[in-house]
GROMACS .gro file of C-alpha atoms in nm:
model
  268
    1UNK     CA    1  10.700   8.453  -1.965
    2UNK     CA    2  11.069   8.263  -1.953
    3UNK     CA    3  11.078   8.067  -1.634
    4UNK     CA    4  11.375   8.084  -1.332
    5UNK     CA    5  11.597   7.862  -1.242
    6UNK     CA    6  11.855   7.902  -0.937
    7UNK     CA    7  12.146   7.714  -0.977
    8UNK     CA    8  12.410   7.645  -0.705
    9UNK     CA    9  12.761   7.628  -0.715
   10UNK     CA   10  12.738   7.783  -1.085
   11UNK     CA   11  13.100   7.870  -1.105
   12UNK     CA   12  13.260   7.539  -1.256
   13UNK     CA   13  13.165   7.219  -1.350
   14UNK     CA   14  12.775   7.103  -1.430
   15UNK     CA   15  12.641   7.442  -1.301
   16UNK     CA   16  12.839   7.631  -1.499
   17UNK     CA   17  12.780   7.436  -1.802
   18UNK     CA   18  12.405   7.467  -1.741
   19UNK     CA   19  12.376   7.778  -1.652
   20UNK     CA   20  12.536   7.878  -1.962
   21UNK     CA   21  12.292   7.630  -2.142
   22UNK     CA   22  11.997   7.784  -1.951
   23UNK     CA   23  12.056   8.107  -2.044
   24UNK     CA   24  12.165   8.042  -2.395
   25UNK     CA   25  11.800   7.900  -2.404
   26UNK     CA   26  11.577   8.216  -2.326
   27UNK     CA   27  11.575   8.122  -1.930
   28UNK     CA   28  11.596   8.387  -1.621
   29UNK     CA   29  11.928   8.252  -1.429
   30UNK     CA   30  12.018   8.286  -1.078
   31UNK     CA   31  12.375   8.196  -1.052
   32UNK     CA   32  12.517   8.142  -0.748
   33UNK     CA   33  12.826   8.083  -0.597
   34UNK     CA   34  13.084   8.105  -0.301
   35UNK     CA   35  13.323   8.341  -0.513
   36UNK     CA   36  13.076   8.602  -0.693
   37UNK     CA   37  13.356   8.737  -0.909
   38UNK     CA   38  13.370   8.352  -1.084
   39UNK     CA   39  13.053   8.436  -1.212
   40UNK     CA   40  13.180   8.754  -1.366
   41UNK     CA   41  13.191   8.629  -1.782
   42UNK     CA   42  12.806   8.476  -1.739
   43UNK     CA   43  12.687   8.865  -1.648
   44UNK     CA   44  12.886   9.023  -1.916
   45UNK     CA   45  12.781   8.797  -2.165
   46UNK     CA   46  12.409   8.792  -2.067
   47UNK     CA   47  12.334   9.090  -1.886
   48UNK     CA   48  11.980   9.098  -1.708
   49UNK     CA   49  11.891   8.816  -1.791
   50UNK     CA   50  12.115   8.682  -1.520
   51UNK     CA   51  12.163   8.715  -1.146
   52UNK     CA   52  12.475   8.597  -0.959
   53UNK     CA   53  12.519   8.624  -0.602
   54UNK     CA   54  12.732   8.504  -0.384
   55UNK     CA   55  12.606   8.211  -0.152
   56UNK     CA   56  12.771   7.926   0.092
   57UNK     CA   57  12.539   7.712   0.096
   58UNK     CA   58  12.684   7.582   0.446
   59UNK     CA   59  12.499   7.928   0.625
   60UNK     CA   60  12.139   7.863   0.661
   61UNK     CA   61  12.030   8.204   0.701
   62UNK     CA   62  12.195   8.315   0.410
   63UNK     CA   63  12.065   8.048   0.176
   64UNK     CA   64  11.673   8.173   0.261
   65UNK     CA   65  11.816   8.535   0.210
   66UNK     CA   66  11.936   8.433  -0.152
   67UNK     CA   67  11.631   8.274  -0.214
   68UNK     CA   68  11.415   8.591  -0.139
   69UNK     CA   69  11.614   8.826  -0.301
   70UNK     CA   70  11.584   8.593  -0.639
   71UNK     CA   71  11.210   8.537  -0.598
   72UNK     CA   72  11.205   8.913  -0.549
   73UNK     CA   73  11.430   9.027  -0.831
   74UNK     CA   74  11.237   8.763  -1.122
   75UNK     CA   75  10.888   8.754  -0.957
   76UNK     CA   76  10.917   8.323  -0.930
   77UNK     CA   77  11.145   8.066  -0.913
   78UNK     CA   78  11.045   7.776  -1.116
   79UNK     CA   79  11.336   7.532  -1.111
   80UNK     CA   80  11.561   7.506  -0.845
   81UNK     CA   81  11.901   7.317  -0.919
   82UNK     CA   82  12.065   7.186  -0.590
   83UNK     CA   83  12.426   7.120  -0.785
   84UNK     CA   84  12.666   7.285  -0.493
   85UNK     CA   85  12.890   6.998  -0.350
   86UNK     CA   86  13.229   6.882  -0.314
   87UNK     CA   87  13.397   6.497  -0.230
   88UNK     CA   88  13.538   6.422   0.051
   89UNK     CA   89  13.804   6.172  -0.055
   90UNK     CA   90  13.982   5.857   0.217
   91UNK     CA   91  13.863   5.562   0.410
   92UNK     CA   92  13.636   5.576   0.660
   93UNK     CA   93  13.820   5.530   0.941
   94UNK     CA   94  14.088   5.785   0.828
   95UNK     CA   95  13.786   6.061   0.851
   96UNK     CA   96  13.798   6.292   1.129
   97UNK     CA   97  13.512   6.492   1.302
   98UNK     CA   98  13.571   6.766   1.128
   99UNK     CA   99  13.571   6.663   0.781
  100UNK     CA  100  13.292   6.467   0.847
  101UNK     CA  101  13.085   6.728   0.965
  102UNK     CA  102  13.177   7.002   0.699
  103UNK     CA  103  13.061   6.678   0.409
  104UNK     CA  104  12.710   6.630   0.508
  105UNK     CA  105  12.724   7.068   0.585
  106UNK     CA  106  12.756   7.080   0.214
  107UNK     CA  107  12.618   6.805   0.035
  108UNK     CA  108  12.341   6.719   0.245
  109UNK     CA  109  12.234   7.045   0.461
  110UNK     CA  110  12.295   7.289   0.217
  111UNK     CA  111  12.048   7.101  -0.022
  112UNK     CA  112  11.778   7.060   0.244
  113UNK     CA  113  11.802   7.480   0.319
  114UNK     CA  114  11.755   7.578  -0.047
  115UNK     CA  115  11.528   7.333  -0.100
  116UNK     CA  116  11.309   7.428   0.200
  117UNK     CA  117  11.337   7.765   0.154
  118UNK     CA  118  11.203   7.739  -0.251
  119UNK     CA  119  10.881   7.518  -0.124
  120UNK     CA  120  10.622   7.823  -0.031
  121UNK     CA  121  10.709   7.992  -0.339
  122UNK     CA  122  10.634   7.685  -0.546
  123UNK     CA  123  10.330   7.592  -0.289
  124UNK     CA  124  10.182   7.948  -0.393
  125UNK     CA  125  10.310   7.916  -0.794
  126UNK     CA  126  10.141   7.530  -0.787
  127UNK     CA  127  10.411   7.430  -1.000
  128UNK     CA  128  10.816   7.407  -0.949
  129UNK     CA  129  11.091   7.116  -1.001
  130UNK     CA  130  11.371   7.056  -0.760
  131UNK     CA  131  11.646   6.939  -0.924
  132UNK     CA  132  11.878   6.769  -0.681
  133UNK     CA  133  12.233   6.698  -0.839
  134UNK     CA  134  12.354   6.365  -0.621
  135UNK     CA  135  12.526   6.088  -0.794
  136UNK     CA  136  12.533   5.687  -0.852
  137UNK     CA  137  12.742   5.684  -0.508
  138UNK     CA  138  12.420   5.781  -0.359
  139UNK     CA  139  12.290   5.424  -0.509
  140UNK     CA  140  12.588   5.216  -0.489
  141UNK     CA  141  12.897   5.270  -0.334
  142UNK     CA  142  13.276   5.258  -0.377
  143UNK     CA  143  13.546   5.234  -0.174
  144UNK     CA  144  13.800   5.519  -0.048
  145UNK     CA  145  13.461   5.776  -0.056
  146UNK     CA  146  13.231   5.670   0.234
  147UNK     CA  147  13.169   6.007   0.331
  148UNK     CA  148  13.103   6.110   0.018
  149UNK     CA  149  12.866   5.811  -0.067
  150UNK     CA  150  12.682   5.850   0.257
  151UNK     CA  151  12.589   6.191   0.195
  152UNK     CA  152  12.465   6.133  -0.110
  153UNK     CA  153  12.237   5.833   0.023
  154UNK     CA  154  12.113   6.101   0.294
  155UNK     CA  155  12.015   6.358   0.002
  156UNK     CA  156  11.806   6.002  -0.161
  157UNK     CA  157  11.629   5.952   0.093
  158UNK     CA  158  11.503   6.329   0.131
  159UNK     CA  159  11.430   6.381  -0.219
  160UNK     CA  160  11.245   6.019  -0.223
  161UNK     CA  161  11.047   6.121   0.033
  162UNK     CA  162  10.996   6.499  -0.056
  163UNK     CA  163  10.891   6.423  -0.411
  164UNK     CA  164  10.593   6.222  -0.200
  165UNK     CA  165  10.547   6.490  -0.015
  166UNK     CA  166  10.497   6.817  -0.281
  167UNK     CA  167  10.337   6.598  -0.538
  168UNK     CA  168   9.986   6.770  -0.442
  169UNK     CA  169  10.146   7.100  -0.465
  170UNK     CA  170  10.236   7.040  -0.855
  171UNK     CA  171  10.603   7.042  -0.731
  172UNK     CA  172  10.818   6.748  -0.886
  173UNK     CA  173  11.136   6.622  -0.741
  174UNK     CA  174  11.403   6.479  -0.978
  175UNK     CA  175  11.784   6.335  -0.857
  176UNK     CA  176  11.998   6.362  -1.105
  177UNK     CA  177  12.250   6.041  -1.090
  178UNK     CA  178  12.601   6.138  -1.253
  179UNK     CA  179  12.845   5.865  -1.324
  180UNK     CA  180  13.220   5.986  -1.304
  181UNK     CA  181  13.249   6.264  -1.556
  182UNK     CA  182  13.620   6.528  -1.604
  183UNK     CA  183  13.495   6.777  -1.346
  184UNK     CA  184  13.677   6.995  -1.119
  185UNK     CA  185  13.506   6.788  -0.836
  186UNK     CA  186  13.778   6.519  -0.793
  187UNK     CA  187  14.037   6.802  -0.819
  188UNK     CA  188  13.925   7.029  -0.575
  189UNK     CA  189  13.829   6.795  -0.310
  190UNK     CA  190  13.964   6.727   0.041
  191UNK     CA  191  14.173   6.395   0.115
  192UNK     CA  192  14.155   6.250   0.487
  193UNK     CA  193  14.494   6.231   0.619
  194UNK     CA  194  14.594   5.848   0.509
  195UNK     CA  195  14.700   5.613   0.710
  196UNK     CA  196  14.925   5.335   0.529
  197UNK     CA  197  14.683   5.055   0.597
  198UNK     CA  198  14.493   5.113   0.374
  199UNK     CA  199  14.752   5.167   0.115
  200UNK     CA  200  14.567   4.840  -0.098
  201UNK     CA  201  14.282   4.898  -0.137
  202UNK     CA  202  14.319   5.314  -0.225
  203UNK     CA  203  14.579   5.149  -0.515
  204UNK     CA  204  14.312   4.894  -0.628
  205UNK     CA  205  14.091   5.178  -0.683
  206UNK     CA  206  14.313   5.389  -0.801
  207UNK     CA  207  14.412   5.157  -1.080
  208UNK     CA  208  14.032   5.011  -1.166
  209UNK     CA  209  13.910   5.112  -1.515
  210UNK     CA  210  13.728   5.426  -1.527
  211UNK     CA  211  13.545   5.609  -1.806
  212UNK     CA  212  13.526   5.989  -1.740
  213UNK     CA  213  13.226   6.152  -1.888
  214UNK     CA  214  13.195   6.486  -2.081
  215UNK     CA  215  13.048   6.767  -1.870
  216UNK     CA  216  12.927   6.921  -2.166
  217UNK     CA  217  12.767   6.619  -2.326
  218UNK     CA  218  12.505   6.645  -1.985
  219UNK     CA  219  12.369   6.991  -2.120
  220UNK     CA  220  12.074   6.815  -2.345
  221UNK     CA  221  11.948   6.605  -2.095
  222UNK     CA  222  11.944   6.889  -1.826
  223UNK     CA  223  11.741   7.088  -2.059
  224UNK     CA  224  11.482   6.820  -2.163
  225UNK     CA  225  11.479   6.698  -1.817
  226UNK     CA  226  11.353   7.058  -1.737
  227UNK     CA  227  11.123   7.083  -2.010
  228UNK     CA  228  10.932   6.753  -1.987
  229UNK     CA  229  10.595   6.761  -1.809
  230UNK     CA  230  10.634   6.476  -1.579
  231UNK     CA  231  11.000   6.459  -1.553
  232UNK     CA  232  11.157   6.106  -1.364
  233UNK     CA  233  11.204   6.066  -0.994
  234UNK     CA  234  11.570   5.948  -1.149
  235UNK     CA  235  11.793   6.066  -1.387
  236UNK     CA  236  12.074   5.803  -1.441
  237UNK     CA  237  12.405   6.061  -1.678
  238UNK     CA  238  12.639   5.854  -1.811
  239UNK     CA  239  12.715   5.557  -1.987
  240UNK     CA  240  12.860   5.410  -1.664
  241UNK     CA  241  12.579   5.485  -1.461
  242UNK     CA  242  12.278   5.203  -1.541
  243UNK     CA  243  12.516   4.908  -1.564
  244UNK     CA  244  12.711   5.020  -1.245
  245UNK     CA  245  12.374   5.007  -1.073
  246UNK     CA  246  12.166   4.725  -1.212
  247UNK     CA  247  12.500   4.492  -1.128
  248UNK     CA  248  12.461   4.596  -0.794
  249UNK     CA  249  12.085   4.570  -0.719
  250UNK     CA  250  12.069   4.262  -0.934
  251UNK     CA  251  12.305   4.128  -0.620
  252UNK     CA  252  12.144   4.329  -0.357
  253UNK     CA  253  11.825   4.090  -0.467
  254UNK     CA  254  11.967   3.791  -0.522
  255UNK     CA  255  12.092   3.810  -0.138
  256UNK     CA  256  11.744   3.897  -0.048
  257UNK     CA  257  11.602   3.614  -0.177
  258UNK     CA  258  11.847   3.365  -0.026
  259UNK     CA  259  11.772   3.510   0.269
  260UNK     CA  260  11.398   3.526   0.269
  261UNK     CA  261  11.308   3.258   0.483
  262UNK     CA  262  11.520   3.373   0.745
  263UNK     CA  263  11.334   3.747   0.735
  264UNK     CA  264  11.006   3.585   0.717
  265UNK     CA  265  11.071   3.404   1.046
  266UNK     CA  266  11.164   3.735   1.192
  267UNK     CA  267  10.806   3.886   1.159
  268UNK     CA  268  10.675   3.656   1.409
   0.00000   0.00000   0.00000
């Protein structure tokens, strides 16, 4: 029987790339997205072997409805992919209520609905995998996208946790870690509104040597990652992405360390 995966935020970027390599593959899609009609080629070109409905992954309610009328439409959802997001781009103190607010909606609630609402199914299947698209800012951060960065952190911690949690159940848990890579992400974001202070250290960042991956180039390690039988806690994509964060635990531990004494004392 070919297995389900929901996908979120399926209309650009890495969900629509793998939901395109999903189905390409034999799988039973759930596509979802805020604009159904974005989804329109992926139904014409794959027929029933796809379902795309429209979700915003913001609206609680309507995430657990999606989730039911998938489970109901393929008879089990096997993988879930958590990949709907967006970055919230500006320094911290620039951020307003608002926009702070409508970041962690997104990134970090909208995960934890889905992925709550998937968990009885896989309890009663005793098998799943909760794929949780976050990022390297979620491991180590960079300036200009604290928002961004904290949310991701937030959605760590939960997954860490969860994939303790659901082990029993024959669920895994697996955070996918993307490096930059040419998505539509960093062109459909929101900026704060800037304030000239930080002027510097936005150019400094600005200018910094980057290396953009290929969205497409992601596809083979999506699909192995979903076909393994004990897949990672961790999936570093990228070239960027291991270097970037063993340079920055590699410091986190050498500070440690020279402080240890100090923490030691501290126990009492």
């Amino acid at each position: 029987m070919s297995k389900t995966v929901l996908i979120t935020g399926a209309s650009k970027g890495f969900g629509k790339a793998w939901a395109e390599a999903f189905l390409a593959k034999g799988y039973q899609v759930a596509a979802t997205a805020r604009n159904v009609e974005t989804l329109h080629s992926l139904k014409e070109k794959y027929g029933d072997s796809v379902l795309t409905l429209t979700l915003d992954v913001d609206q609680r309610e309507e995430s657990l409805a999606v989730v039911q009328k998938v489970h109901q439409h393929f008879g089990s959802i096997d993988i879930l992919i958590n990949n709907a997001g967006y970055a919230l781009t500006g320094a911290i103190e620039e951020t307003n209520e608002q926009e702070a607010r409508a970041q962690f909606e997104t990134n970090f609630f909208g995960t934890l609905w889905l992925t709550q609402a998937v968990l009885p199914i896989m309890r009663d299947q005793k098998s799943g995998h909760i794929i949780q698209v976050s990022s390297i800012l979620g491991l180590a951060t960079l300036p200009t996208m604290g928002l961004y960065n904290a949310s991701k952190f937030a959605l760590e911690g939960l997954s860490e946790t969860l994939a303790t949690e659901v082990k029993e159940f024959g669920i895994h848990v697996t955070l996918v870690e993307p490096n930059g890579y040419a998505s539509n992400i960093w062109h459909t974001g929101i900026h704060t509104q800037s304030n000239p202070v930080y002027d510097g250290v936005k150019k400094a960042f600005s200018e910094a040597e980057t290396s953009f991956g290929d969205v497409e180039a992601t596809v083979p390690a999506l699909i192995k990652l979903a076909e393994t039988e004990n897949p990672p806690l961790r999936l570093l994509l990228g070239k960027v992405a291991l270097p970037f964060v063993k340079q920055n635990y590699e410091q986190r531990l050498k500070v440690w360390e020279e402080w240890k004494d100090v923490s030691v004392e501290a126990h009492g």
